[in-house]
Short mmCIF file of C-alpha atoms and ligand atoms in Angstrom, two decimals:
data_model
loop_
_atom_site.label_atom_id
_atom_site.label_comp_id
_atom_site.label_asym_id
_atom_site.label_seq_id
_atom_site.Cartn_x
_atom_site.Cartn_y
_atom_site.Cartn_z
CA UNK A 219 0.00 0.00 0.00
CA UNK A 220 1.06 3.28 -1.18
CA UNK A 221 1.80 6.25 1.55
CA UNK A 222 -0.79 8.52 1.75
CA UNK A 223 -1.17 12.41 1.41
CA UNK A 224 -2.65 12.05 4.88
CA UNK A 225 -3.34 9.46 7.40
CA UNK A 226 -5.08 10.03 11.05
CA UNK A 227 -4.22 6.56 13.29
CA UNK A 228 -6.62 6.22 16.25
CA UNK A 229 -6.74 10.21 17.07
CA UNK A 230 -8.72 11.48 19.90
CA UNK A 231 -8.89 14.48 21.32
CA UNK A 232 -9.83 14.97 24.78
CA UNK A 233 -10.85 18.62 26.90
CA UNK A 234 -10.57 18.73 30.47
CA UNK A 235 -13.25 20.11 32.15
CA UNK A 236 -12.39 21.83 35.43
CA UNK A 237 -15.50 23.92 35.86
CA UNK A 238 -18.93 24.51 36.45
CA UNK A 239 -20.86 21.40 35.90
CA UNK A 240 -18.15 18.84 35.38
CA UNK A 241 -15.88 17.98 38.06
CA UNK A 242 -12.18 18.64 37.89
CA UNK A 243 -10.58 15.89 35.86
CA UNK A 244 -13.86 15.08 33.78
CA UNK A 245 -12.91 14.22 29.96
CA UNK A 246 -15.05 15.57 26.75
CA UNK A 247 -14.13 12.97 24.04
CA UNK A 248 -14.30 15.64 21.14
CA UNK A 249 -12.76 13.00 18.56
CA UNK A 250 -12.21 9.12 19.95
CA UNK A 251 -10.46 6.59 17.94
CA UNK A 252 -10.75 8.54 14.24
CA UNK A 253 -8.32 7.18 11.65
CA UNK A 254 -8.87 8.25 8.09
CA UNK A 255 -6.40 8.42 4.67
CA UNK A 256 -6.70 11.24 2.21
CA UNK A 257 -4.96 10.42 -1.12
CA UNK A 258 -3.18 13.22 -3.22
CA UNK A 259 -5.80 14.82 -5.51
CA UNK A 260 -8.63 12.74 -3.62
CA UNK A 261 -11.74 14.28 -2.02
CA UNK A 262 -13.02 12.99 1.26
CA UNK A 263 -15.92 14.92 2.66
CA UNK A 264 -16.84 14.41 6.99
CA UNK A 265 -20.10 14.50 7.58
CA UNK A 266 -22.47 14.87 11.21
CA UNK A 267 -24.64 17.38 13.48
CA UNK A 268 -23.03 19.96 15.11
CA UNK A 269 -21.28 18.35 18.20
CA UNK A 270 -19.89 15.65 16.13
CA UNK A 271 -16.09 16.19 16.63
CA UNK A 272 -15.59 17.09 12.58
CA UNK A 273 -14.51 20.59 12.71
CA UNK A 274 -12.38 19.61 15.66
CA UNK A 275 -10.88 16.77 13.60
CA UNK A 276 -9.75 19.08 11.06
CA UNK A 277 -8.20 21.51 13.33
CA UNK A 278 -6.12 18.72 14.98
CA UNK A 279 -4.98 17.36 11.49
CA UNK A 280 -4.00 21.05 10.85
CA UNK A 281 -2.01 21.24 13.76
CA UNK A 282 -4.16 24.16 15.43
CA UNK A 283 -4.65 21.73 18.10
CA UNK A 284 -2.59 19.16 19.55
CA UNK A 285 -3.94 15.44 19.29
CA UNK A 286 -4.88 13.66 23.11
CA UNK A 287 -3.86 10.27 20.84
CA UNK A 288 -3.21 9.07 18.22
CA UNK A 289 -1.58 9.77 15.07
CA UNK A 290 -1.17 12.43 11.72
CA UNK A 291 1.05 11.96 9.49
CA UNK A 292 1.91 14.15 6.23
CA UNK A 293 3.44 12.46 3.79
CA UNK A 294 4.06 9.45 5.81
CA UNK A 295 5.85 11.97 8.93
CA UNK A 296 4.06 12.98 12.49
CA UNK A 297 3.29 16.57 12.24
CA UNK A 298 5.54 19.01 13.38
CA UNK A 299 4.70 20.42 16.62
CA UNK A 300 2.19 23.69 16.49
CA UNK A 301 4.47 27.01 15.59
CA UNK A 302 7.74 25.00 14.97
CA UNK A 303 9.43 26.14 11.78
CA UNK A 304 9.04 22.73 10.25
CA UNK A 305 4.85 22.84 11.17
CA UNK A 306 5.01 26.85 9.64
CA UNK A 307 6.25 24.78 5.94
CA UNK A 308 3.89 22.20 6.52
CA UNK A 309 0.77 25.15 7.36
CA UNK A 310 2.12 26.40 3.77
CA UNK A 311 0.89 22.87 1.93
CA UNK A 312 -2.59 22.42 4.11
CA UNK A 313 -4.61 25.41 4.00
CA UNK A 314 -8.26 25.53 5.56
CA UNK A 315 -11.00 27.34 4.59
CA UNK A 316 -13.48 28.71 7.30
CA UNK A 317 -17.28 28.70 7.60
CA UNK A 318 -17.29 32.77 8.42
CA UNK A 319 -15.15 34.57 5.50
CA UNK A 320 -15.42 37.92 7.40
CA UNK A 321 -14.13 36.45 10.22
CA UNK A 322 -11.23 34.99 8.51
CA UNK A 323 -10.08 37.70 6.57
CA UNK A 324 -8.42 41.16 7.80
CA UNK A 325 -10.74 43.92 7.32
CA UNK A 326 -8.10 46.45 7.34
CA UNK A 327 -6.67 45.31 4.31
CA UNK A 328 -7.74 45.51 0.48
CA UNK A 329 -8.48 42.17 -1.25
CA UNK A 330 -5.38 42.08 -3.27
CA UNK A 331 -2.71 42.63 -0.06
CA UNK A 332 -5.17 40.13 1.64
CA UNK A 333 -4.43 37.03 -1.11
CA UNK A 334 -0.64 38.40 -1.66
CA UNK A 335 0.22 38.14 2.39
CA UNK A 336 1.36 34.39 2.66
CA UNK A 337 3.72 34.75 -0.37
CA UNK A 338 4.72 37.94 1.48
CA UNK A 339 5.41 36.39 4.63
CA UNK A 340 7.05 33.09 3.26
CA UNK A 341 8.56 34.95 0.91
CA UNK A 342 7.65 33.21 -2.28
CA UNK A 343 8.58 34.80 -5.56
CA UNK A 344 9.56 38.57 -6.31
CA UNK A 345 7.06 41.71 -6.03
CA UNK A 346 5.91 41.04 -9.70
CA UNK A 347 5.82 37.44 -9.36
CA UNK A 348 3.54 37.70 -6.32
CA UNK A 349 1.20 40.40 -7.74
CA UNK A 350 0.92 38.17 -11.34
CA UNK A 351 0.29 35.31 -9.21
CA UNK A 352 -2.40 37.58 -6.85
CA UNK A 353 -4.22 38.24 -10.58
CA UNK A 354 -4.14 34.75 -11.95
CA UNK A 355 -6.06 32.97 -8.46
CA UNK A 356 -8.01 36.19 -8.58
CA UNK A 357 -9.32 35.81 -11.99
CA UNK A 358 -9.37 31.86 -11.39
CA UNK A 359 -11.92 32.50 -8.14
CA UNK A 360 -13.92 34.81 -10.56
CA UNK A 361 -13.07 38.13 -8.90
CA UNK A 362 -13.16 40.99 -11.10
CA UNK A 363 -9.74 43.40 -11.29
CA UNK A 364 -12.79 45.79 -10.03
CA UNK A 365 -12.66 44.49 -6.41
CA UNK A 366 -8.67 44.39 -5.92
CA UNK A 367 -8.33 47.09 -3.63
CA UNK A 368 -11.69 47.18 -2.44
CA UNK A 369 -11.92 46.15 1.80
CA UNK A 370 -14.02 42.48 2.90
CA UNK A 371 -17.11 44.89 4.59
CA UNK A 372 -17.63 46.05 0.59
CA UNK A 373 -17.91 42.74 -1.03
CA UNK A 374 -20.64 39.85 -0.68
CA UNK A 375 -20.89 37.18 1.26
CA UNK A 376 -19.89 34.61 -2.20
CA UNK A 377 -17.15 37.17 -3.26
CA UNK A 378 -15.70 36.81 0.19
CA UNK A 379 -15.63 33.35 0.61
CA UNK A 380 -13.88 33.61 -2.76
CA UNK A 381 -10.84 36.01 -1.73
CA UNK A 382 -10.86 33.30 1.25
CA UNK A 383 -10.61 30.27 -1.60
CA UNK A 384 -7.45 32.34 -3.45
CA UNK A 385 -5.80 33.81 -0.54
CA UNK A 386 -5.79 29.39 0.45
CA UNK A 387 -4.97 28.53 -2.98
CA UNK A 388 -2.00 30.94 -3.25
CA UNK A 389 0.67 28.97 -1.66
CA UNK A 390 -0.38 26.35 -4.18
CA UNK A 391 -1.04 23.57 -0.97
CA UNK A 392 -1.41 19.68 -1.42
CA UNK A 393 -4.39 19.70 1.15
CA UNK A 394 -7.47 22.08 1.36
CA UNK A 395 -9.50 21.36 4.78
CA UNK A 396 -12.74 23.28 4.34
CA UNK A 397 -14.86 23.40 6.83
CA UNK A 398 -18.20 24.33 6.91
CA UNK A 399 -17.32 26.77 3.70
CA UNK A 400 -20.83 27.47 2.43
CA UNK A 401 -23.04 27.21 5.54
CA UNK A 402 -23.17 30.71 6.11
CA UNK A 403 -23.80 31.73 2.67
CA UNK A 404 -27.30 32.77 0.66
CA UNK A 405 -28.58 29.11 -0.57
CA UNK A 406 -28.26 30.73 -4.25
CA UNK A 407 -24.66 31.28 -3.56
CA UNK A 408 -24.06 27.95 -2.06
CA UNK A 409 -24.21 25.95 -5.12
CA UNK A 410 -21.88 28.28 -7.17
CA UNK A 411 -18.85 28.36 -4.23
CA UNK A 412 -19.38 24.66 -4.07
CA UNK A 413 -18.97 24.43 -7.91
CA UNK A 414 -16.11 26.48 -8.18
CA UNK A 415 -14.48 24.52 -5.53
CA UNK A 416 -14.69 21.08 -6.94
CA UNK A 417 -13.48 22.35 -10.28
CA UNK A 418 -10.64 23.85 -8.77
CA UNK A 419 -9.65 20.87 -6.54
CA UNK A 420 -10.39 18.78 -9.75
CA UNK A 421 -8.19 21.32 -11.72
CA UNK A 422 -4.89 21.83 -9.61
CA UNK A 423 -5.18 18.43 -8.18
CA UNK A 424 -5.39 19.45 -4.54
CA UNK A 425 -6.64 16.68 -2.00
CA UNK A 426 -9.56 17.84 0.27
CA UNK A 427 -10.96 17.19 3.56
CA UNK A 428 -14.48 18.43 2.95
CA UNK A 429 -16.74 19.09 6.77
CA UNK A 430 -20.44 19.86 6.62
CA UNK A 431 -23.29 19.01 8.35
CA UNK A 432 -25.34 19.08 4.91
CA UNK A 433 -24.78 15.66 3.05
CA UNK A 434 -25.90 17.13 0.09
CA UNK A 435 -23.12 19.34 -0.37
CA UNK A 436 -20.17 16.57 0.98
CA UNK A 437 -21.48 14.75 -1.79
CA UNK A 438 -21.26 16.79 -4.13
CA UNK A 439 -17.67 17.27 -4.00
CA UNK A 440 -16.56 14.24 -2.25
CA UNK A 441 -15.76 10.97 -4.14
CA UNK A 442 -15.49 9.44 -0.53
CA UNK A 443 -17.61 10.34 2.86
CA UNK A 444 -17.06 9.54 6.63
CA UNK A 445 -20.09 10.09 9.18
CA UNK A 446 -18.82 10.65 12.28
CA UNK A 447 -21.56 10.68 15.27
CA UNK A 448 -20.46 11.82 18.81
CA UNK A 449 -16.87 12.22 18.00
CA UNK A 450 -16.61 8.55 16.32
CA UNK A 451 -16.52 7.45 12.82
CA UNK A 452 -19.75 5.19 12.62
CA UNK A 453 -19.69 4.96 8.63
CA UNK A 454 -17.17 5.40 5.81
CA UNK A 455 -17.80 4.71 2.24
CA UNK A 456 -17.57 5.70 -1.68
CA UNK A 457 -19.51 8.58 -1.86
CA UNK A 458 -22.16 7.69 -4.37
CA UNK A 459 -22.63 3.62 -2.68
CA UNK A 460 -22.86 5.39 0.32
CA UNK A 461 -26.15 7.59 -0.50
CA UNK A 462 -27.24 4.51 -2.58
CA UNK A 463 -27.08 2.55 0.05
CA UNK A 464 -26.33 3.59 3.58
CA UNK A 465 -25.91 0.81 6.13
CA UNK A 466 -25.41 2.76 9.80
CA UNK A 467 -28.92 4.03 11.07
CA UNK A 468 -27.62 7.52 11.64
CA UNK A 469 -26.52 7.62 7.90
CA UNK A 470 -29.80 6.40 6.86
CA UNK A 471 -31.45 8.75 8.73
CA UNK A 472 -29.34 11.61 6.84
CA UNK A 473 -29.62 10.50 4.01
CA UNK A 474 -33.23 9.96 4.36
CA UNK A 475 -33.48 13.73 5.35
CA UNK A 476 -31.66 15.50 2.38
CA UNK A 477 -34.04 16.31 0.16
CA UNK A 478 -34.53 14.65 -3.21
CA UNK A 479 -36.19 14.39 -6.00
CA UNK A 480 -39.21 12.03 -6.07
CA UNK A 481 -38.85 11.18 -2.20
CA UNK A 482 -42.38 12.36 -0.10
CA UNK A 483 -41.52 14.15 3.02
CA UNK A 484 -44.02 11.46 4.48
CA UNK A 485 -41.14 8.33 3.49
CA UNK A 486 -38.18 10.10 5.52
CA UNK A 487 -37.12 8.34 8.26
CA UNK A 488 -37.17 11.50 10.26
CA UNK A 489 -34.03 11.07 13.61
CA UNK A 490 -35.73 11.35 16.79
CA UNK A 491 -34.21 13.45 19.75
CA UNK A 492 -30.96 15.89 20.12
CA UNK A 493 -27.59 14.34 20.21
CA UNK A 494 -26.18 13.47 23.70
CA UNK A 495 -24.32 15.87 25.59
CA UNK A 496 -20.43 14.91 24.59
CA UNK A 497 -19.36 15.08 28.31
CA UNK A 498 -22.45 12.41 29.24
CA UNK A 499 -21.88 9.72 26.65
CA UNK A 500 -24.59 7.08 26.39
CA UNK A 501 -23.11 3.45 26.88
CA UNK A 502 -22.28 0.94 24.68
CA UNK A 503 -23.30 2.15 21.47
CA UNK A 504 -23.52 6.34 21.56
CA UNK A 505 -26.78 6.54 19.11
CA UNK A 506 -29.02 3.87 20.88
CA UNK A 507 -30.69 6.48 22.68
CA UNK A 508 -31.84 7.45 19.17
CA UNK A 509 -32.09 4.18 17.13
CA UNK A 510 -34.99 3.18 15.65
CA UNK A 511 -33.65 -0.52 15.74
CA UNK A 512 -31.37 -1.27 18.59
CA UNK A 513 -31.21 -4.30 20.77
CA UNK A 514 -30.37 -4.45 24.30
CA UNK A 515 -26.89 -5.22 23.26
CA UNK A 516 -26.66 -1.90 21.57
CA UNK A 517 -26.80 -0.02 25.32
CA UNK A 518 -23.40 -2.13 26.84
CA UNK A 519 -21.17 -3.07 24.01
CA UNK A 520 -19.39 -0.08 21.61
CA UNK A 521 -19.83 -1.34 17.68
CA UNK A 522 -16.56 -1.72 16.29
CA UNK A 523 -15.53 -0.27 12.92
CA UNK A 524 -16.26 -3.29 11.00
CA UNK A 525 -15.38 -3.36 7.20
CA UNK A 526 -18.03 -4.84 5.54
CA UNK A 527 -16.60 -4.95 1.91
CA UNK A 528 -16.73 -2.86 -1.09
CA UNK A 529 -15.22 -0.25 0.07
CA UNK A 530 -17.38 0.47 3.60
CA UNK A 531 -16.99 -0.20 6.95
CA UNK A 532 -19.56 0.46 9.11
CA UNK A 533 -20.19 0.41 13.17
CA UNK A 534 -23.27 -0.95 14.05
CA UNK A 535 -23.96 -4.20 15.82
CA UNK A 536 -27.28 -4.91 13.22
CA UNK A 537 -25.12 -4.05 10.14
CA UNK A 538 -21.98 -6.13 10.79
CA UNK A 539 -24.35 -9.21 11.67
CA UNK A 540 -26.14 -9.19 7.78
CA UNK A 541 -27.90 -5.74 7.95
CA UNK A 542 -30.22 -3.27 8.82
CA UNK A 543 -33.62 -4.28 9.55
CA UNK A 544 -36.20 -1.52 8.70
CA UNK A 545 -37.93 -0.01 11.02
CA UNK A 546 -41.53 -1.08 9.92
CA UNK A 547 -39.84 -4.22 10.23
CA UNK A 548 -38.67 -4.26 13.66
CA UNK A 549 -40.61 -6.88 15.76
CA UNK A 550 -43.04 -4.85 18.60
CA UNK A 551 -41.23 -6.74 21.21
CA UNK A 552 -37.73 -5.10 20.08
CA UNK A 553 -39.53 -2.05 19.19
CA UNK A 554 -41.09 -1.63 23.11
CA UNK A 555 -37.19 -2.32 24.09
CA UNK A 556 -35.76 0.37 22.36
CA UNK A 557 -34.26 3.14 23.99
CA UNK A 558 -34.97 5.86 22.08
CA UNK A 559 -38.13 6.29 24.06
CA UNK A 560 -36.56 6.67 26.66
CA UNK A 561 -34.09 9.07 25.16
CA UNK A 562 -36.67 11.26 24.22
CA UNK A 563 -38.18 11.87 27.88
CA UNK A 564 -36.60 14.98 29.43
FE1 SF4 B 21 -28.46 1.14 16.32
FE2 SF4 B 21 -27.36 -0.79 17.78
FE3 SF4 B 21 -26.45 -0.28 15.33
FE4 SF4 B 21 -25.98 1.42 17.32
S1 SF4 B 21 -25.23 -0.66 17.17
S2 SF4 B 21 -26.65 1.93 15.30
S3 SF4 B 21 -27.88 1.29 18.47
S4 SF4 B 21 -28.50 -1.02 15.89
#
């Protein structure tokens, strides 16, 4: 096997909580027991509810913060630790796009200084090289010359995000981590930042880590998809197999939920209750208080990441025995033993 771009081995990442409502020495499990490979050029979109551990997943394989256990490795080697020389080259070849472009960018600063600064501070090419470069991702991003040295609070939400996209793509990286890049734009603006994004991963052959909570949209530009549930991984698969034909209840359940042509609102399998507070995991498996079809074995033992063939492993005690029943299908007496009622009670 061939070394990846990327690989996260059994990463968790744990917060202490010494405060308020948790007692000093209580552990959050943000991330627990993640490992995922991102091939050069390849597209591998994270999908899950807010509280999921997928935006904190990409900030550990980033470096922002440091890993509790486990394992990233760029090009085969650990990363470097956060703000050492060697981590400032690596920053240069993994870029990440934010959901808030405001946020990320420096108002005080006019578009074109804004996607010129990293050659400026890693010194890349020579004044005219930079500013030919600035123009080329510019025009690339479809940014007029018109808006070069106008300030973020003057442009739109879309023309922000896409100063964000060149200002990322200027160091020419190997690995764009986006997360939640079109969530806070105008649904009509959505689709055309998504567009321009897979064509220009597609084009300059950058790998991506892709984080939404929309399915929909990981799809769109991912050619693989993990679901991660409660800081683990409880489904990975090829992107289109996986919408085809999803295996995990919680995947079913989104998938069952994005809207689609030809599917009543009356067939979703709509997911019952909130997601469990991180710092009060349920036992055994983390979605039986939600399940539609768990068995009493789903509350004490933790599903394993099982690979089930073609391409998908899945973790889910029903799956990994011969599959999913449906829920219309679920004998009453397993029905009345399913958590989820009780998950649902305050
Ligand atoms: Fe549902 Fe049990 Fe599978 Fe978890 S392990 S998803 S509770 S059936």
């Amino acid at each position: 096997m061939t070394t990846p771009l990327l690989e996260v081995r059994s990463l968790a990442r744990v917060y202490e909580m010494n405060r308020g409502l948790f007692a000093k020495g209580t552990g959050v499990r943000a991330v627990d027991d993640v490992s995922l490979r991102l091939e050069r050029g390849d597209t591998l979109g994270i999908v899950g509810e807010s509280g999921s551990g997928k935006s904190t997943t990409g900030r550990v394989v980033l470096g922002l913060e440091p890993p509790s256990a486990g394992d990233v490795l760029f090009e085969g080697r650990p990363m470097a630790a956060h703000g050492s020389p060697e981590w400032r080259r690596s920053r240069m070849r993994m870029q990440m796009i934010y959901q808030d472009p405001l946020g990320a960018l420096d108002r005080r600063l006019p578009v074109a200084a804004q996607v010129r600064e990293p050659l400026d501070i890693h010194r890349i090419g020579n004044a005219a090289e930079r500013d030919e470069r600035v123009g080329e991702l510019l025009q690339a991003v479809g940014l007029s010359a018109s808006v070069t040295q106008r300030y973020p609070h003057e442009l739109s939400g879309g023309q922000r995000q896409r100063v964000v996209l060149a200002r990322a793509l200027i160091t020419r990286p190997d690995i764009l981590v986006c997360d939640e890049p079109v969530s806070a734009l105008d649904v009509s603006i959505q689709a055309q930042v998504v567009n321009l994004l897979s064509d220009l991963q597609a084009e300059l052959g950058i790998a991506m880590l892709f984080i939404s909570h929309d399915l929909r949209v990981v799809r769109q530009v991912s050619r693989r998809i993990a679901v991660m549930y409660l800081g683990r991984i409880v489904e990975e698969g090829d992107a289109d197999d996986l919408f085809a034909r999803p295996e995990h209840p919680y995947t079913r359940a989104l998938v069952s939920a994005a809207p689609s042509p030809g599917r009543r609102i009356a067939d979703r399998e709509m997911l019952q209750g909130e997601p469990p507070n991180p710092a009060q995991r349920p036992s055994g498996c983390s979605f039986h208080p939600r399940c539609p079809v768990a068995i009493a074995r789903c509350r004490s033992d933790l599903p394993a990441l099982v690979d089930l063939g073609g391409n998908r492993l899945v973790a889910c005690h029903l799956a990994s025995a011969g599959g999913i029943v449906p829920p219309s299908m679920v004998p009453a007496s397993a029905a009345k033993s399913q958590p989820a009622m009780e998950a649902s009670a305050p």
